[in-house]
mmCIF file of C-alpha atoms in Angstrom:
data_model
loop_
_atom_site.group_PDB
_atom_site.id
_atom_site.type_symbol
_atom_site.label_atom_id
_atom_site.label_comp_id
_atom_site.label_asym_id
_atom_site.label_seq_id
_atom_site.Cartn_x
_atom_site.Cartn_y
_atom_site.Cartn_z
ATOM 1 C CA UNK S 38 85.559 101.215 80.557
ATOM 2 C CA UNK S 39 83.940 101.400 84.192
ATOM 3 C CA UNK S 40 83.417 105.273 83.945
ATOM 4 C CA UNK S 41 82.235 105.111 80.195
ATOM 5 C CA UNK S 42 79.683 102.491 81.723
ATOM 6 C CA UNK S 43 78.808 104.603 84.530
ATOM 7 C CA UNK S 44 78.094 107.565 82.658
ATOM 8 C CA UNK S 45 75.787 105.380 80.076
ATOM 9 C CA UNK S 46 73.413 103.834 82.533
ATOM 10 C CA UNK S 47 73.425 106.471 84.945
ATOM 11 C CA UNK S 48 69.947 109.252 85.059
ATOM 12 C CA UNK S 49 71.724 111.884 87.516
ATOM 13 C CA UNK S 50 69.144 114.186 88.928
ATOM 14 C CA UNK S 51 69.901 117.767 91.208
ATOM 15 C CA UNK S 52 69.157 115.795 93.951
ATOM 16 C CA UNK S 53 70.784 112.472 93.447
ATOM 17 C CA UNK S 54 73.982 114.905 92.320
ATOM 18 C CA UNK S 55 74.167 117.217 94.992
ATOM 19 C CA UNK S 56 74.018 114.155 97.962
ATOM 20 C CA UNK S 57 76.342 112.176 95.754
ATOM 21 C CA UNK S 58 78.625 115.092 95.887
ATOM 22 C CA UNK S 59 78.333 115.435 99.695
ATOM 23 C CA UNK S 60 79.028 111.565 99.970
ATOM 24 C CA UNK S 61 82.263 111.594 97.320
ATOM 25 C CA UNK S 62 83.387 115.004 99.322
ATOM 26 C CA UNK S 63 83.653 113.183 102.327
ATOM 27 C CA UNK S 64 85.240 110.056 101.132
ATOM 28 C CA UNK S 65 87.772 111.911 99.674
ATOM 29 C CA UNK S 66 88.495 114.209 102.491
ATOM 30 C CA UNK S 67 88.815 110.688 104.675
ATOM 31 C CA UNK S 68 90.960 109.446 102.157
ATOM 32 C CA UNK S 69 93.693 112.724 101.783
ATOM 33 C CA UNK S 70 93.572 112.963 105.707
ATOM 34 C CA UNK S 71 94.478 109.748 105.585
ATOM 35 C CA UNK S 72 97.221 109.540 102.998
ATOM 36 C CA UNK S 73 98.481 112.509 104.521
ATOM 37 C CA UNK S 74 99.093 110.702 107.832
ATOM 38 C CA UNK S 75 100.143 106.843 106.467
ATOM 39 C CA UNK S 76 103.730 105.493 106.650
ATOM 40 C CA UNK S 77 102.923 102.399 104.893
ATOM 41 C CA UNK S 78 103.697 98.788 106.321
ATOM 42 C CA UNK S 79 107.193 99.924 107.958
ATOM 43 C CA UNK S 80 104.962 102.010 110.822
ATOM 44 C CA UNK S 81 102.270 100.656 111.992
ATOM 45 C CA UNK S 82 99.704 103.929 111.560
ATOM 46 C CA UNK S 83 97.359 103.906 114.246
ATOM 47 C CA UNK S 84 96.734 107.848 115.010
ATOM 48 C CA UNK S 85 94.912 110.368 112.810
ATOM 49 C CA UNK S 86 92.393 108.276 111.089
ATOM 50 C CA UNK S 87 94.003 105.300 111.833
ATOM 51 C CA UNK S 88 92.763 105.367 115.610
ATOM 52 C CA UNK S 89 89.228 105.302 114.354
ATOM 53 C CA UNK S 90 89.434 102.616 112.359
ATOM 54 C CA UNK S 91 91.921 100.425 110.311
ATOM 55 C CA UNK S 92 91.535 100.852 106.809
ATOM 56 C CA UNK S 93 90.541 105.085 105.926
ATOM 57 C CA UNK S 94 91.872 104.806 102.768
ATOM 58 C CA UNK S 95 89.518 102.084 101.595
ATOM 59 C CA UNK S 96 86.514 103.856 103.229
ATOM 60 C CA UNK S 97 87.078 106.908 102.453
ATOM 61 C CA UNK S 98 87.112 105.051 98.477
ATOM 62 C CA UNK S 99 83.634 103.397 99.385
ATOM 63 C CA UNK S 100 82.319 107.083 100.525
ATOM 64 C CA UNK S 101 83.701 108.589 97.246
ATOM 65 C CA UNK S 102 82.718 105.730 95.411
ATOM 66 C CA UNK S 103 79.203 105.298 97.415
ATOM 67 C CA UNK S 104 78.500 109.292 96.130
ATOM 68 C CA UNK S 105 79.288 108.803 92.736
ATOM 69 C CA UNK S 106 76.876 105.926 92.637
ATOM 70 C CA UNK S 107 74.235 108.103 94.134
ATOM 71 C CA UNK S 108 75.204 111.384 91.783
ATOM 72 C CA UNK S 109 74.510 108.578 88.570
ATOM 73 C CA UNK S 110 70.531 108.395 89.824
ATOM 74 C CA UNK S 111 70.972 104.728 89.341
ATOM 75 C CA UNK S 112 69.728 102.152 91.844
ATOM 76 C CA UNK S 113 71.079 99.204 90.263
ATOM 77 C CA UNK S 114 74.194 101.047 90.228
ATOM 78 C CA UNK S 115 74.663 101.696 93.771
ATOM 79 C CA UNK S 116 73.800 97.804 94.602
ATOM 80 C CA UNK S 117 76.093 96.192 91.843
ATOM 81 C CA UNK S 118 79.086 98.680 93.418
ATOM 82 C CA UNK S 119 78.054 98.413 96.908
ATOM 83 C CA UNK S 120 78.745 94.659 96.855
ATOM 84 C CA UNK S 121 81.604 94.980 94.482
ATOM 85 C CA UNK S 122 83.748 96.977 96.695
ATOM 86 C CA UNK S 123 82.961 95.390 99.819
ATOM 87 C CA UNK S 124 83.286 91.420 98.125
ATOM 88 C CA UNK S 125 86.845 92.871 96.825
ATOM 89 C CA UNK S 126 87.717 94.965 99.338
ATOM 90 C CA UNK S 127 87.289 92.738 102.571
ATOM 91 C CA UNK S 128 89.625 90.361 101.136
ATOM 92 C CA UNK S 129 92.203 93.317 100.056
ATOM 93 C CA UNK S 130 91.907 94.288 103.729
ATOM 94 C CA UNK S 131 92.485 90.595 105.085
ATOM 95 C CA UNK S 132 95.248 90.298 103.332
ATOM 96 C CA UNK S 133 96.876 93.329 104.160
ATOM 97 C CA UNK S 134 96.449 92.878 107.964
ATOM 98 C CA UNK S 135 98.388 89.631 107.499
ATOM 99 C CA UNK S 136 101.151 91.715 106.295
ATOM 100 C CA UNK S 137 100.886 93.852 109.032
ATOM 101 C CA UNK S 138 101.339 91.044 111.426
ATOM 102 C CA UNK S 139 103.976 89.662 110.048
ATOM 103 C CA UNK S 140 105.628 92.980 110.505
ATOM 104 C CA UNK S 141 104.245 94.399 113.861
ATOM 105 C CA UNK S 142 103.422 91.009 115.963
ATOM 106 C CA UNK S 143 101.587 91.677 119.187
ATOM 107 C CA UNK S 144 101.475 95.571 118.622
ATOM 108 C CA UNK S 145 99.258 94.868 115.540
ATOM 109 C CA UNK S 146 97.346 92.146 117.353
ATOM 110 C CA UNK S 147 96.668 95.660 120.085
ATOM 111 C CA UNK S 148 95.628 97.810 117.751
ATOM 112 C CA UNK S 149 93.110 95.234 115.729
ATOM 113 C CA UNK S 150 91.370 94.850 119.156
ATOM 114 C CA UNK S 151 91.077 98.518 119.905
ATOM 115 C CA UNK S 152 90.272 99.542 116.066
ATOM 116 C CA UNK S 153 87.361 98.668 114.218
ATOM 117 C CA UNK S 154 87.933 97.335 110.500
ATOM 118 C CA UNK S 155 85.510 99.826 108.555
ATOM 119 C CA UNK S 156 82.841 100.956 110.815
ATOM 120 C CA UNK S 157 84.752 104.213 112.661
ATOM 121 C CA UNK S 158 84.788 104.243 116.105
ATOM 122 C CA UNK S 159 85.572 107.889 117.378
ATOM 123 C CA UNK S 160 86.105 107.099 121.139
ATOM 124 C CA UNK S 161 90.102 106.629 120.755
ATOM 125 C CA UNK S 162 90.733 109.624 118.558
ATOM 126 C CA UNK S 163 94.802 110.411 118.468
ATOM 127 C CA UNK S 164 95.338 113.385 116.700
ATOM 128 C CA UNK S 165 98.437 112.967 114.074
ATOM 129 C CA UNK S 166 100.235 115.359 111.841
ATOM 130 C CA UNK S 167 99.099 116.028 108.199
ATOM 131 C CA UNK S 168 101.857 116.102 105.509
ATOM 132 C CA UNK S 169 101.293 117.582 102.344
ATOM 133 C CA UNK S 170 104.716 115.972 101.261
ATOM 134 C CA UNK S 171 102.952 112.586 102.415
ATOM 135 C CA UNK S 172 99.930 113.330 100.270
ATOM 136 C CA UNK S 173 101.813 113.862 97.303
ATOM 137 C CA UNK S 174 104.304 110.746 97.826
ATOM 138 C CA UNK S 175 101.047 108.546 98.212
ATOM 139 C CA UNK S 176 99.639 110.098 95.009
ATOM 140 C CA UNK S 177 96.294 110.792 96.643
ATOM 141 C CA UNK S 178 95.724 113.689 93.839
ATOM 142 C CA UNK S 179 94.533 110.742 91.636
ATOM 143 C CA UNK S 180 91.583 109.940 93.182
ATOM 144 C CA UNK S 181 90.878 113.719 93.439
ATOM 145 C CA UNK S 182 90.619 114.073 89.533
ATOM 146 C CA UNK S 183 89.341 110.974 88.880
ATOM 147 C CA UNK S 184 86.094 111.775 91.192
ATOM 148 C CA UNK S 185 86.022 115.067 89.542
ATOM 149 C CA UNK S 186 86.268 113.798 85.976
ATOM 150 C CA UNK S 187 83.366 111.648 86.880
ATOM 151 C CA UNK S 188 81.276 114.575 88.011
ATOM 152 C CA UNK S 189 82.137 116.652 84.727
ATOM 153 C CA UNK S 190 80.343 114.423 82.728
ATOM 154 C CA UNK S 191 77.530 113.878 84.927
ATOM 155 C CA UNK S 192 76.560 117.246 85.373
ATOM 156 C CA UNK S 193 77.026 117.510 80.833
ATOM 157 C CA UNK S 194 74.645 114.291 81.071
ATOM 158 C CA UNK S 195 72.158 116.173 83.333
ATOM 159 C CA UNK S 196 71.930 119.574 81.211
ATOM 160 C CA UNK S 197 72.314 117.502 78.142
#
């Protein structure tokens, strides 16, 4: 329903869709480097993109997300899901770093304090291993063709 609404309102332009792309690229880079690296809740993740900041995955879906907006040439647009995401989001993220406490204790507590939230901070880069097999188990294809879908039919809405 979302994407039938985005698609509706939206008045892409060259412009607005070749920086959207650049935007949703980069989100979804962020987000496969970072499913590709993520042994969720067990292991506490905190190299790769994890030592830059504490939740990729969910930037990475604001960048995508963020670039889609722009692609759709809609102002409104961009607003409404700016503060969507971030109103849903922030308390996705709270609640997930209780879980990680209650599994990790003081060695969560360590990394919270080094590690900003969503704003990266490159000064404590740790390099980590990227795992295809990892990618695939965390199903990070879906947001791939999803974001590509959406791009399909703005670029028919443009010529058409």
């Amino acid at each position: 329903m979302l994407f039938i609404l985005i698609i509706f309102f939206s008045h892409p332009t060259k412009v607005s869709l070749f920086s959207g792309a650049i935007f949703s690229i980069l989100g979804l880079l962020l987000r496969a480097w970072a499913a590709a690296t993520i042994v969720k809740v067990k292991v506490l993740s905190t190299e790769g993109p994890y030592s830059i900041v504490r939740n990729p995955l969910y930037l990475g879906s604001f960048l995508a997300g963020l670039g889609v907006m722009m692609a759709c040439g809609s102002l409104f647009l961009l607003v409404v899901f700016s503060v969507g995401f971030l109103f849903i989001h922030f308390h996705k993220m709270k609640e997930e770093e209780e879980e990680l406490y209650k599994e990790h204790k003081e060695k969560f507590l360590e990394y919270k304090e080094k590690v900003p939230a969503f704003v990266p901070n490159f000064l404590n880069f740790k390099m980590a291993p990227f795992s295809f097999e990892r990618y695939k188990a965390n199903n990070e294809y879906r947001a791939l063709l999803t974001v590509i879908i959406i791009y399909i039919f703005l670029v028919l809405k443009y010529i058409f």
